Amino acid sequence: TSAMFASKFRGSMLGALAGDCCGAPYEGHDVCVGGERIILKKYFDKLEGPYFKAPKKAYTDDTAMSMCLAKVLIRHGRIDDKELAVEFVKEYFTDPRRGYGGAVIQVFNKLRKSKFADPLQPAREQFNGSGSFGNGGAMRVAPVALFGHKKTSDEIIEMAKQSALITHYHKQGIDGTVLQALAVHAALLMDPEQQLNTKDFISNLIEKMKAIEVDEEGLGLDDAQPFTKQLEAVARFLSMNTEPSDDDVLNVLGNDVSALYSVPTSIYCFLKAQKTIKGIDSDNPFRRAVEYAISLGGDADTIASMAGAISGAFYGENVISTNLVKHLEFHEEVTLLANELHEASLKTNVGR
Ligand code: F2R
Ligand code: MG
Ligand code: MG
Ligand code: MG
């Protein structure tokens, strides 16, 4: 129903915000062990407990850029390269201190200097023409998947690619964006009252990524079908009788700023959190996903934000503690944008 989708839109966008705001203080940290796990648990217990007055937990580039995408989709009903580039640049120069990626700032400078003559050119010039493989395309893509809830996977794939290309030209930067969009889209279309079949969820994504990564052998890439391989590792981890160690997860799935070593990790966090997780003592599967993602350290804000976006799209907004939400900077603005994005998505009459 429309009300259920509206709740899922808010759940996904607030879920992404929560992961970003709660994870940001942990970005660049090592994996949490022993006492650090307990500190992390207390951090969440406190935020979810009775409301107390405190400075809001600040969002970072992940949220800033997601909001740009939502705004462009609301305003134009599609991704317009120039409009999106203008939105990113306006946002960055208005509020640059949000922890942006080290190289993406060059894209913003060039876009502004060139007066957006070719909105895709600066991204193509990154890293001597290879493009960025960072997770910046993936971290902001949830609004695209939400907006496309009535569209086909192929249409989601096209829109996700287009949204990435303003900053991320490397195939891994693009394919990571596509994968995160497909994960949010799949979660959005599922009934949260039904037990989620994690095996089916991951095999559907594997099939889709196989088609996207087809014939890569001839392209001179370091590695062919890398996302398919990472997703197969996620499936292996999920099917084990005992939980893999954090070291195994980090060595195989990773926790860094590259799309390849963060997007499959976020999907793993979401799926793993369907069940209880050792060292994470919560009945709430959304909190488990986000808290576990943050406990892995590394690119904690982004992995938690991506996991939160998928989880919120599956369960809807009620899974997120209302007390926690009140501590998040811009939670009112994000809620409003989620509602507007939902309304805008109903106006596009492309059938599934
Ligand atoms: N930038 C950060 N965190 C570090 C500092 C933040 C800290 N809190 C602070 O306040 O100082 N986080 C944000 O960046 C990630 C998203 O990055 P995005 O948008 O993909 O940017 P970029 O610059 O394109 O790529 C990120 C880095 O990846 C490496 N890289 C990418 N492509 C490469 C290539 N072809 N060859 C070699 N290296 C490549 C570079 O180190 C890039 O700087 C999110 O975590 C977000 O939260
Ligand atoms: Mg960030
Ligand atoms: Mg970049
Ligand atoms: Mg980050």
GROMACS .gro file of N, CA, C and O in nm, residues 56-161:
model
  424
   56LYS      N    1   2.307   1.777   1.847
   56LYS     CA    2   2.269   1.673   1.751
   56LYS      C    3   2.394   1.603   1.696
   56LYS      O    4   2.500   1.665   1.684
   57LYS      N    5   2.381   1.477   1.664
   57LYS     CA    6   2.491   1.403   1.602
   57LYS      C    7   2.500   1.445   1.455
   57LYS      O    8   2.402   1.432   1.381
   58ALA      N    9   2.616   1.495   1.416
   58ALA     CA   10   2.630   1.558   1.285
   58ALA      C   11   2.634   1.456   1.171
   58ALA      O   12   2.696   1.351   1.182
   59TYR      N   13   2.568   1.493   1.062
   59TYR     CA   14   2.577   1.410   0.941
   59TYR      C   15   2.701   1.448   0.861
   59TYR      O   16   2.763   1.552   0.888
   60THR      N   17   2.736   1.367   0.764
   60THR     CA   18   2.855   1.395   0.681
   60THR      C   19   2.816   1.394   0.533
   60THR      O   20   2.697   1.398   0.498
   61ASP      N   21   2.919   1.389   0.448
   61ASP     CA   22   2.898   1.391   0.302
   61ASP      C   23   2.797   1.286   0.254
   61ASP      O   24   2.723   1.309   0.158
   62ASP      N   25   2.791   1.173   0.322
   62ASP     CA   26   2.697   1.067   0.281
   62ASP      C   27   2.555   1.122   0.275
   62ASP      O   28   2.482   1.102   0.175
   63THR      N   29   2.514   1.191   0.381
   63THR     CA   30   2.379   1.247   0.388
   63THR      C   31   2.366   1.370   0.299
   63THR      O   32   2.266   1.387   0.229
   64ALA      N   33   2.469   1.456   0.301
   64ALA     CA   34   2.463   1.579   0.220
   64ALA      C   35   2.436   1.543   0.073
   64ALA      O   36   2.350   1.603   0.008
   65MET      N   37   2.508   1.443   0.022
   65MET     CA   38   2.493   1.409  -0.120
   65MET      C   39   2.364   1.331  -0.147
   65MET      O   40   2.304   1.345  -0.253
   66SER      N   41   2.318   1.250  -0.050
   66SER     CA   42   2.189   1.180  -0.065
   66SER      C   43   2.076   1.281  -0.077
   66SER      O   44   1.984   1.264  -0.157
   67MET      N   45   2.085   1.387   0.003
   67MET     CA   46   1.980   1.489  -0.002
   67MET      C   47   1.980   1.560  -0.137
   67MET      O   48   1.874   1.593  -0.191
   68CYS      N   49   2.098   1.581  -0.194
   68CYS     CA   50   2.106   1.641  -0.328
   68CYS      C   51   2.033   1.554  -0.430
   68CYS      O   52   1.956   1.603  -0.514
   69LEU      N   53   2.056   1.424  -0.422
   69LEU     CA   54   1.990   1.333  -0.517
   69LEU      C   55   1.840   1.336  -0.499
   69LEU      O   56   1.764   1.341  -0.597
   70ALA      N   57   1.795   1.332  -0.374
   70ALA     CA   58   1.650   1.335  -0.349
   70ALA      C   59   1.590   1.463  -0.407
   70ALA      O   60   1.486   1.460  -0.474
   71LYS      N   61   1.657   1.575  -0.385
   71LYS     CA   62   1.605   1.703  -0.434
   71LYS      C   63   1.592   1.706  -0.586
   71LYS      O   64   1.492   1.753  -0.640
   72VAL      N   65   1.694   1.656  -0.655
   72VAL     CA   66   1.691   1.656  -0.801
   72VAL      C   67   1.578   1.566  -0.851
   72VAL      O   68   1.505   1.601  -0.946
   73LEU      N   69   1.561   1.451  -0.790
   73LEU     CA   70   1.454   1.359  -0.832
   73LEU      C   71   1.316   1.420  -0.806
   73LEU      O   72   1.224   1.407  -0.888
   74ILE      N   73   1.301   1.488  -0.694
   74ILE     CA   74   1.173   1.551  -0.661
   74ILE      C   75   1.143   1.662  -0.762
   74ILE      O   76   1.032   1.673  -0.814
   75ARG      N   77   1.244   1.740  -0.791
   75ARG     CA   78   1.225   1.856  -0.879
   75ARG      C   79   1.207   1.818  -1.025
   75ARG      O   80   1.127   1.877  -1.096
   76HIS      N   81   1.283   1.718  -1.072
   76HIS     CA   82   1.286   1.690  -1.216
   76HIS      C   83   1.226   1.555  -1.255
   76HIS      O   84   1.210   1.528  -1.373
   77GLY      N   85   1.199   1.471  -1.159
   77GLY     CA   86   1.139   1.341  -1.190
   77GLY      C   87   1.235   1.245  -1.259
   77GLY      O   88   1.196   1.140  -1.307
   78ARG      N   89   1.360   1.285  -1.264
   78ARG     CA   90   1.463   1.199  -1.324
   78ARG      C   91   1.598   1.258  -1.286
   78ARG      O   92   1.604   1.366  -1.225
   79ILE      N   93   1.705   1.188  -1.323
   79ILE     CA   94   1.837   1.243  -1.296
   79ILE      C   95   1.883   1.323  -1.417
   79ILE      O   96   1.898   1.268  -1.526
   80ASP      N   97   1.899   1.450  -1.396
   80ASP     CA   98   1.952   1.537  -1.500
   80ASP      C   99   2.097   1.564  -1.461
   80ASP      O  100   2.125   1.614  -1.352
   81ASP      N  101   2.190   1.527  -1.550
   81ASP     CA  102   2.333   1.535  -1.517
   81ASP      C  103   2.372   1.674  -1.465
   81ASP      O  104   2.436   1.687  -1.362
   82LYS      N  105   2.331   1.774  -1.542
   82LYS     CA  106   2.374   1.909  -1.505
   82LYS      C  107   2.310   1.952  -1.373
   82LYS      O  108   2.378   2.008  -1.286
   83GLU      N  109   2.180   1.926  -1.359
   83GLU     CA  110   2.112   1.965  -1.235
   83GLU      C  111   2.177   1.898  -1.112
   83GLU      O  112   2.193   1.959  -1.008
   84LEU      N  113   2.213   1.770  -1.129
   84LEU     CA  114   2.274   1.699  -1.017
   84LEU      C  115   2.413   1.755  -0.987
   84LEU      O  116   2.450   1.776  -0.870
   85ALA      N  117   2.489   1.783  -1.092
   85ALA     CA  118   2.623   1.841  -1.073
   85ALA      C  119   2.612   1.976  -1.002
   85ALA      O  120   2.687   2.004  -0.907
   86VAL      N  121   2.517   2.059  -1.045
   86VAL     CA  122   2.498   2.191  -0.983
   86VAL      C  123   2.461   2.174  -0.836
   86VAL      O  124   2.514   2.243  -0.748
   87GLU      N  125   2.374   2.080  -0.807
   87GLU     CA  126   2.329   2.056  -0.670
   87GLU      C  127   2.447   2.013  -0.580
   87GLU      O  128   2.463   2.063  -0.469
   88PHE      N  129   2.528   1.919  -0.629
   88PHE     CA  130   2.645   1.873  -0.551
   88PHE      C  131   2.740   1.990  -0.524
   88PHE      O  132   2.792   2.006  -0.413
   89VAL      N  133   2.766   2.068  -0.629
   89VAL     CA  134   2.863   2.178  -0.616
   89VAL      C  135   2.810   2.285  -0.521
   89VAL      O  136   2.883   2.334  -0.434
   90LYS      N  137   2.682   2.319  -0.536
   90LYS     CA  138   2.621   2.417  -0.446
   90LYS      C  139   2.631   2.370  -0.301
   90LYS      O  140   2.671   2.445  -0.212
   91GLU      N  141   2.597   2.245  -0.280
   91GLU     CA  142   2.601   2.189  -0.145
   91GLU      C  143   2.744   2.192  -0.090
   91GLU      O  144   2.767   2.233   0.023
   92TYR      N  145   2.838   2.146  -0.171
   92TYR     CA  146   2.977   2.140  -0.123
   92TYR      C  147   3.029   2.279  -0.086
   92TYR      O  148   3.087   2.296   0.021
   93PHE      N  149   3.009   2.379  -0.173
   93PHE     CA  150   3.067   2.510  -0.144
   93PHE      C  151   2.990   2.585  -0.036
   93PHE      O  152   3.044   2.673   0.029
   94THR      N  153   2.866   2.547  -0.011
   94THR     CA  154   2.790   2.606   0.100
   94THR      C  155   2.839   2.549   0.233
   94THR      O  156   2.846   2.618   0.334
   95ASP      N  157   2.870   2.420   0.232
   95ASP     CA  158   2.897   2.349   0.358
   95ASP      C  159   3.007   2.245   0.333
   95ASP      O  160   2.982   2.125   0.330
   96PRO      N  161   3.130   2.294   0.312
   96PRO     CA  162   3.237   2.202   0.268
   96PRO      C  163   3.289   2.108   0.377
   96PRO      O  164   3.346   2.004   0.346
   97ARG      N  165   3.265   2.145   0.504
   97ARG     CA  166   3.329   2.065   0.611
   97ARG      C  167   3.241   1.950   0.656
   97ARG      O  168   3.193   1.945   0.769
   98ARG      N  169   3.218   1.859   0.566
   98ARG     CA  170   3.136   1.742   0.597
   98ARG      C  171   3.212   1.613   0.574
   98ARG      O  172   3.151   1.508   0.555
   99GLY      N  173   3.345   1.621   0.572
   99GLY     CA  174   3.425   1.499   0.559
   99GLY      C  175   3.418   1.434   0.422
   99GLY      O  176   3.408   1.312   0.411
  100TYR      N  177   3.421   1.515   0.317
  100TYR     CA  178   3.416   1.461   0.180
  100TYR      C  179   3.541   1.380   0.147
  100TYR      O  180   3.648   1.399   0.207
  101GLY      N  181   3.529   1.293   0.049
  101GLY     CA  182   3.641   1.214  -0.001
  101GLY      C  183   3.754   1.305  -0.048
  101GLY      O  184   3.730   1.416  -0.094
  102GLY      N  185   3.876   1.256  -0.036
  102GLY     CA  186   3.993   1.338  -0.065
  102GLY      C  187   4.001   1.387  -0.208
  102GLY      O  188   4.049   1.498  -0.235
  103ALA      N  189   3.955   1.307  -0.303
  103ALA     CA  190   3.972   1.342  -0.443
  103ALA      C  191   3.848   1.405  -0.506
  103ALA      O  192   3.859   1.481  -0.603
  104VAL      N  193   3.734   1.377  -0.451
  104VAL     CA  194   3.608   1.420  -0.515
  104VAL      C  195   3.597   1.573  -0.517
  104VAL      O  196   3.531   1.631  -0.605
  105ILE      N  197   3.669   1.638  -0.427
  105ILE     CA  198   3.666   1.784  -0.420
  105ILE      C  199   3.720   1.846  -0.550
  105ILE      O  200   3.674   1.952  -0.593
  106GLN      N  201   3.816   1.777  -0.611
  106GLN     CA  202   3.868   1.824  -0.741
  106GLN      C  203   3.758   1.827  -0.846
  106GLN      O  204   3.757   1.913  -0.933
  107VAL      N  205   3.670   1.730  -0.840
  107VAL     CA  206   3.558   1.726  -0.935
  107VAL      C  207   3.471   1.851  -0.916
  107VAL      O  208   3.434   1.918  -1.012
  108PHE      N  209   3.441   1.882  -0.790
  108PHE     CA  210   3.356   1.999  -0.763
  108PHE      C  211   3.422   2.128  -0.813
  108PHE      O  212   3.356   2.213  -0.872
  109ASN      N  213   3.553   2.140  -0.788
  109ASN     CA  214   3.623   2.260  -0.834
  109ASN      C  215   3.620   2.272  -0.986
  109ASN      O  216   3.596   2.379  -1.040
  110LYS      N  217   3.645   2.162  -1.054
  110LYS     CA  218   3.646   2.166  -1.201
  110LYS      C  219   3.507   2.193  -1.258
  110LYS      O  220   3.493   2.263  -1.358
  111LEU      N  221   3.407   2.132  -1.195
  111LEU     CA  222   3.270   2.155  -1.243
  111LEU      C  223   3.237   2.303  -1.235
  111LEU      O  224   3.182   2.362  -1.329
  112ARG      N  225   3.272   2.364  -1.123
  112ARG     CA  226   3.239   2.504  -1.103
  112ARG      C  227   3.315   2.593  -1.201
  112ARG      O  228   3.258   2.680  -1.265
  113LYS      N  229   3.445   2.563  -1.215
  113LYS     CA  230   3.530   2.643  -1.303
  113LYS      C  231   3.485   2.635  -1.449
  113LYS      O  232   3.489   2.733  -1.522
  114SER      N  233   3.443   2.515  -1.490
  114SER     CA  234   3.401   2.494  -1.630
  114SER      C  235   3.257   2.538  -1.652
  114SER      O  236   3.204   2.522  -1.762
  115LYS      N  237   3.192   2.589  -1.549
  115LYS     CA  238   3.049   2.625  -1.556
  115LYS      C  239   2.965   2.509  -1.607
  115LYS      O  240   2.871   2.527  -1.684
  116PHE      N  241   3.002   2.390  -1.566
  116PHE     CA  242   2.924   2.268  -1.594
  116PHE      C  243   2.911   2.239  -1.744
  116PHE      O  244   2.814   2.179  -1.788
  117ALA      N  245   3.011   2.283  -1.822
  117ALA     CA  246   3.007   2.267  -1.968
  117ALA      C  247   2.983   2.121  -2.005
  117ALA      O  248   2.895   2.090  -2.085
  118ASP      N  249   3.061   2.029  -1.947
  118ASP     CA  250   3.035   1.885  -1.963
  118ASP      C  251   3.035   1.826  -1.823
  118ASP      O  252   3.141   1.803  -1.765
  119PRO      N  253   2.918   1.800  -1.768
  119PRO     CA  254   2.910   1.758  -1.627
  119PRO      C  255   2.979   1.625  -1.597
  119PRO      O  256   3.005   1.594  -1.482
  120LEU      N  257   3.010   1.547  -1.700
  120LEU     CA  258   3.073   1.417  -1.676
  120LEU      C  259   3.225   1.420  -1.691
  120LEU      O  260   3.295   1.327  -1.649
  121GLN      N  261   3.277   1.527  -1.751
  121GLN     CA  262   3.421   1.531  -1.784
  121GLN      C  263   3.512   1.529  -1.661
  121GLN      O  264   3.606   1.448  -1.656
  122PRO      N  265   3.488   1.612  -1.559
  122PRO     CA  266   3.580   1.609  -1.445
  122PRO      C  267   3.592   1.470  -1.380
  122PRO      O  268   3.702   1.430  -1.341
  123ALA      N  269   3.484   1.397  -1.371
  123ALA     CA  270   3.490   1.263  -1.310
  123ALA      C  271   3.578   1.170  -1.392
  123ALA      O  272   3.650   1.086  -1.336
  124ARG      N  273   3.575   1.187  -1.525
  124ARG     CA  274   3.655   1.102  -1.613
  124ARG      C  275   3.804   1.129  -1.594
  124ARG      O  276   3.888   1.044  -1.624
  125GLU      N  277   3.837   1.248  -1.550
  125GLU     CA  278   3.979   1.285  -1.536
  125GLU      C  279   4.039   1.241  -1.403
  125GLU      O  280   4.160   1.250  -1.384
  126GLN      N  281   3.956   1.194  -1.310
  126GLN     CA  282   4.007   1.155  -1.178
  126GLN      C  283   4.107   1.040  -1.188
  126GLN      O  284   4.092   0.951  -1.271
  127PHE      N  285   4.206   1.042  -1.104
  127PHE     CA  286   4.307   0.935  -1.097
  127PHE      C  287   4.363   0.902  -1.236
  127PHE      O  288   4.357   0.788  -1.281
  128ASN      N  289   4.414   1.005  -1.302
  128ASN     CA  290   4.477   0.991  -1.433
  128ASN      C  291   4.389   0.920  -1.534
  128ASN      O  292   4.438   0.842  -1.616
  129GLY      N  293   4.262   0.945  -1.527
  129GLY     CA  294   4.171   0.891  -1.628
  129GLY      C  295   4.108   0.758  -1.592
  129GLY      O  296   4.024   0.708  -1.666
  130SER      N  297   4.148   0.698  -1.478
  130SER     CA  298   4.085   0.570  -1.443
  130SER      C  299   3.954   0.591  -1.368
  130SER      O  300   3.869   0.503  -1.362
  131GLY      N  301   3.935   0.710  -1.313
  131GLY     CA  302   3.813   0.740  -1.240
  131GLY      C  303   3.821   0.692  -1.096
  131GLY      O  304   3.906   0.610  -1.061
  132SER      N  305   3.731   0.742  -1.012
  132SER     CA  306   3.730   0.704  -0.870
  132SER      C  307   3.658   0.572  -0.849
  132SER      O  308   3.547   0.552  -0.901
  133PHE      N  309   3.720   0.484  -0.771
  133PHE     CA  310   3.652   0.360  -0.729
  133PHE      C  311   3.601   0.372  -0.586
  133PHE      O  312   3.569   0.273  -0.521
  134GLY      N  313   3.595   0.494  -0.534
  134GLY     CA  314   3.544   0.516  -0.398
  134GLY      C  315   3.396   0.479  -0.387
  134GLY      O  316   3.328   0.459  -0.489
  135ASN      N  317   3.349   0.474  -0.262
  135ASN     CA  318   3.209   0.435  -0.240
  135ASN      C  319   3.113   0.555  -0.239
  135ASN      O  320   2.997   0.542  -0.198
  136GLY      N  321   3.160   0.669  -0.288
  136GLY     CA  322   3.078   0.790  -0.286
  136GLY      C  323   2.952   0.782  -0.370
  136GLY      O  324   2.852   0.848  -0.340
  137GLY      N  325   2.956   0.704  -0.479
  137GLY     CA  326   2.833   0.686  -0.558
  137GLY      C  327   2.732   0.601  -0.483
  137GLY      O  328   2.612   0.632  -0.479
  138ALA      N  329   2.781   0.496  -0.420
  138ALA     CA  330   2.694   0.401  -0.348
  138ALA      C  331   2.634   0.463  -0.223
  138ALA      O  332   2.517   0.441  -0.191
  139MET      N  333   2.714   0.543  -0.151
  139MET     CA  334   2.668   0.594  -0.021
  139MET      C  335   2.548   0.687  -0.034
  139MET      O  336   2.475   0.707   0.061
  140ARG      N  337   2.525   0.742  -0.154
  140ARG     CA  338   2.420   0.844  -0.172
  140ARG      C  339   2.306   0.795  -0.259
  140ARG      O  340   2.216   0.872  -0.295
  141VAL      N  341   2.306   0.666  -0.298
  141VAL     CA  342   2.216   0.621  -0.405
  141VAL      C  343   2.076   0.578  -0.358
  141VAL      O  344   1.986   0.563  -0.440
  142ALA      N  345   2.055   0.561  -0.229
  142ALA     CA  346   1.925   0.509  -0.182
  142ALA      C  347   1.805   0.585  -0.240
  142ALA      O  348   1.708   0.521  -0.284
  143PRO      N  349   1.807   0.720  -0.244
  143PRO     CA  350   1.691   0.790  -0.300
  143PRO      C  351   1.657   0.747  -0.443
  143PRO      O  352   1.540   0.749  -0.482
  144VAL      N  353   1.758   0.709  -0.520
  144VAL     CA  354   1.735   0.664  -0.657
  144VAL      C  355   1.653   0.534  -0.657
  144VAL      O  356   1.556   0.520  -0.732
  145ALA      N  357   1.692   0.442  -0.571
  145ALA     CA  358   1.621   0.313  -0.563
  145ALA      C  359   1.480   0.333  -0.510
  145ALA      O  360   1.386   0.268  -0.556
  146LEU      N  361   1.463   0.425  -0.415
  146LEU     CA  362   1.330   0.451  -0.360
  146LEU      C  363   1.241   0.513  -0.468
  146LEU      O  364   1.128   0.468  -0.492
  147PHE      N  365   1.294   0.616  -0.530
  147PHE     CA  366   1.217   0.686  -0.633
  147PHE      C  367   1.174   0.590  -0.743
  147PHE      O  368   1.065   0.602  -0.799
  148GLY      N  369   1.258   0.491  -0.772
  148GLY     CA  370   1.229   0.395  -0.879
  148GLY      C  371   1.149   0.275  -0.833
  148GLY      O  372   1.153   0.171  -0.899
  149HIS      N  373   1.073   0.287  -0.725
  149HIS     CA  374   1.012   0.165  -0.670
  149HIS      C  375   0.913   0.100  -0.765
  149HIS      O  376   0.886  -0.018  -0.754
  150LYS      N  377   0.861   0.177  -0.861
  150LYS     CA  378   0.769   0.116  -0.958
  150LYS      C  379   0.841   0.078  -1.087
  150LYS      O  380   0.779   0.034  -1.182
  151LYS      N  381   0.968   0.101  -1.091
  151LYS     CA  382   1.043   0.076  -1.215
  151LYS      C  383   1.106  -0.063  -1.214
  151LYS      O  384   1.113  -0.129  -1.111
  152THR      N  385   1.155  -0.104  -1.330
  152THR     CA  386   1.220  -0.234  -1.343
  152THR      C  387   1.364  -0.224  -1.290
  152THR      O  388   1.419  -0.114  -1.277
  153SER      N  389   1.424  -0.340  -1.264
  153SER     CA  390   1.566  -0.342  -1.223
  153SER      C  391   1.653  -0.274  -1.327
  153SER      O  392   1.748  -0.205  -1.292
  154ASP      N  393   1.623  -0.297  -1.455
  154ASP     CA  394   1.705  -0.236  -1.559
  154ASP      C  395   1.700  -0.084  -1.551
  154ASP      O  396   1.801  -0.016  -1.572
  155GLU      N  397   1.582  -0.031  -1.522
  155GLU     CA  398   1.571   0.115  -1.509
  155GLU      C  399   1.645   0.166  -1.386
  155GLU      O  400   1.708   0.272  -1.389
  156ILE      N  401   1.639   0.088  -1.277
  156ILE     CA  402   1.713   0.126  -1.155
  156ILE      C  403   1.863   0.128  -1.187
  156ILE      O  404   1.936   0.220  -1.146
  157ILE      N  405   1.908   0.026  -1.258
  157ILE     CA  406   2.050   0.016  -1.293
  157ILE      C  407   2.094   0.140  -1.372
  157ILE      O  408   2.197   0.201  -1.341
  158GLU      N  409   2.014   0.178  -1.471
  158GLU     CA  410   2.049   0.295  -1.553
  158GLU      C  411   2.055   0.423  -1.470
  158GLU      O  412   2.147   0.503  -1.482
  159MET      N  413   1.953   0.442  -1.386
  159MET     CA  414   1.950   0.564  -1.304
  159MET      C  415   2.064   0.567  -1.203
  159MET      O  416   2.124   0.673  -1.177
  160ALA      N  417   2.095   0.452  -1.146
  160ALA     CA  418   2.204   0.446  -1.048
  160ALA      C  419   2.337   0.482  -1.114
  160ALA      O  420   2.416   0.560  -1.061
  161LYS      N  421   2.361   0.425  -1.233
  161LYS     CA  422   2.483   0.455  -1.308
  161LYS      C  423   2.495   0.604  -1.333
  161LYS      O  424   2.599   0.665  -1.311
   0.00000   0.00000   0.00000
